[in-house]
């Protein structure tokens, strides 16, 4: 292994022997029109100290730096200002035409990106949209859940499924560094916040399928996040009933050093206390994240990203009552608890990245990272439950109360689960542009070592009407209690005990070729690449582990006809493998199967991207059809957000669907989205026939809407609405999933936020005004779950020994919650 490290280092430094080049630039040009499509003269177009003025034809041109975010400002004495954020490649010439008005207020920046993302079928999300979006779980994931093909039934979780996949099938990168989630989290309220600090973000790109070979080995999606490199001092802070954050941007005098440091604190008590289960509960989360950049010259850039987080979850349930059933036959579950749960998740993460720009056509990168997590899950919770009929007699003194108990029982849940995991990654990458940038070659090699120390001690004892219940997979003769005494051994209904010390060594790499040209008057882009992944599992009590290798070819073709209508057609196909992570190697009993195969999926994607104008405002409609054929599927059960695999690769599956997204200026100066998705995914276990997968969510509607009050433009409105049809409700432990195919109720959620921006008219205020010192100062009021819908994430299965029935009791999520927020930016 030392030889490999020396070889990588030698190749990297040999490639560094190149001459220095000048600062890279790009050009922006376009025409400025008024609402009647007439050109506007004397519009000032500026970036920092550079500026340009439109001529009598409304035409302008301006040179801007490449490979960094640039904010263009369009101003005119009689019209409202417009700002546009862009990031272009070196020597790129970009056309940008705008319509200026004396009426329309601009709610947020218009974001311009080069055609690269559009060609690749990547959805770009502006960070400002993320920061202003009202959500019980703030962050990038809250906006992803409004996109078509992305589903989640838990507002308390940052996890999401994409096009029939589960939570483990999504790649997440920050500055090209893969990030990980905690292992032992079983419910959304334990998570705290996602890894990504949105106050530090510059770019957000998302692909829901058919992505290129340069991205890693997962089956479903890629979320690619880039943190910004600050250019000046800035300070941002936010405080609300749910916590707060502080972020500072620091830059040295010579501009070679820069740093962003963010501190976040989260307290979910306000949300959790709105659930049905009454608790003594205060889940808290805190993290510190910092990125240091050093740019000694135009050739080199060095950066270090560090993160330390601590999540403490102390849970003491008291009581719960859930009403379910029908109007004619209502049933209630009453539960009285004793005991508590004490969980703790501590993670440390550090990553070093070096970028060497040999010249404008050749770039090399070296990335290494270490991730360490220590997690504990300790609980002893005793629950006594009563399952009974509800009094529906209007006028009765006991209306809504349980009047007759059908079942009485108790259960005791115990766990002492500990996990300690350490991951190391080292990677080298190259990007080469050839023949005047018509060709691009990307390649990379990566070594990963995963060391996991895991102890599972978890059991459940169930007593119904005074009789201990044995698990259904133990069939003792003569067990017909309560009519005859049971004389067999008493065993827990569930019992998982295992200790695993595991090491996984991985080598992976990719190479891909991109090409652009013309066929007649039609522009086309073609990308072909291949990934390879080799791994082996070793550890205590593992003697028969095999070396395994996967190869994943992928291709994308994009066509842009020379039509009057601005349309792009994209086709993608390829093999996508998911070599098993530790959790996928561990079966229901906690035993590690080292020879679990990589799940394989073949993606077929066809899409249309249509840019058009309506009422002189820009809109975009993206439509995608997809089909995924899956083999060697590792089936699983889903409990809240915890996944438990069967680790046997005994199934095949498929997913098919249609995704549509319309975004544009429904309100002048703002950007809003409308999303629709249809998806069907089924699996076939051991040839028994197709059944719905746990993530089979058929219909999806999502709206992200932004608005402002015309007579009070300082008052902004942000709203997101999501409607999903119901997920499969799961099955009791050890039960046959083929006999439990009922579904949860539909998921309906609407969150709305109001923000009064005190600094809205700072450009009209005199110098010295106290608000001029703030770049942004706003007061916010948020209503989560404004219509107070009862959404369920899973079922709790309650057993009635007398009738031998099992009832699926929905676990409802949060009700309506109000929140106040203060945001400050200097």
PDB file of C-alpha atoms in Angstrom, residues 197 199-200 228 234-237 245-249 260-263:
ATOM      1  CA  UNK A 197     -24.199  24.364   6.447  1.00  0.00           C
ATOM      2  CA  UNK A 199     -24.749  29.690   5.093  1.00  0.00           C
ATOM      3  CA  UNK A 200     -21.461  28.476   3.592  1.00  0.00           C
ATOM      4  CA  UNK A 228     -17.852  29.487  -1.424  1.00  0.00           C
ATOM      5  CA  UNK A 234     -18.920  39.221   6.321  1.00  0.00           C
ATOM      6  CA  UNK A 235     -20.914  38.121   9.329  1.00  0.00           C
ATOM      7  CA  UNK A 236     -24.315  36.399   9.290  1.00  0.00           C
ATOM      8  CA  UNK A 237     -26.450  35.283  12.226  1.00  0.00           C
ATOM      9  CA  UNK A 245     -26.408  29.958  13.794  1.00  0.00           C
ATOM     10  CA  UNK A 246     -23.460  32.306  13.305  1.00  0.00           C
ATOM     11  CA  UNK A 247     -21.251  32.357  10.211  1.00  0.00           C
ATOM     12  CA  UNK A 248     -18.151  34.516   9.688  1.00  0.00           C
ATOM     13  CA  UNK A 249     -16.212  35.180   6.463  1.00  0.00           C
ATOM     14  CA  UNK A 260     -15.517  30.585   6.622  1.00  0.00           C
ATOM     15  CA  UNK A 261     -16.524  29.292  10.038  1.00  0.00           C
ATOM     16  CA  UNK A 262     -20.067  28.420  10.989  1.00  0.00           C
ATOM     17  CA  UNK A 263     -21.556  27.399  14.319  1.00  0.00           C
TER      18      UNK A 263
END
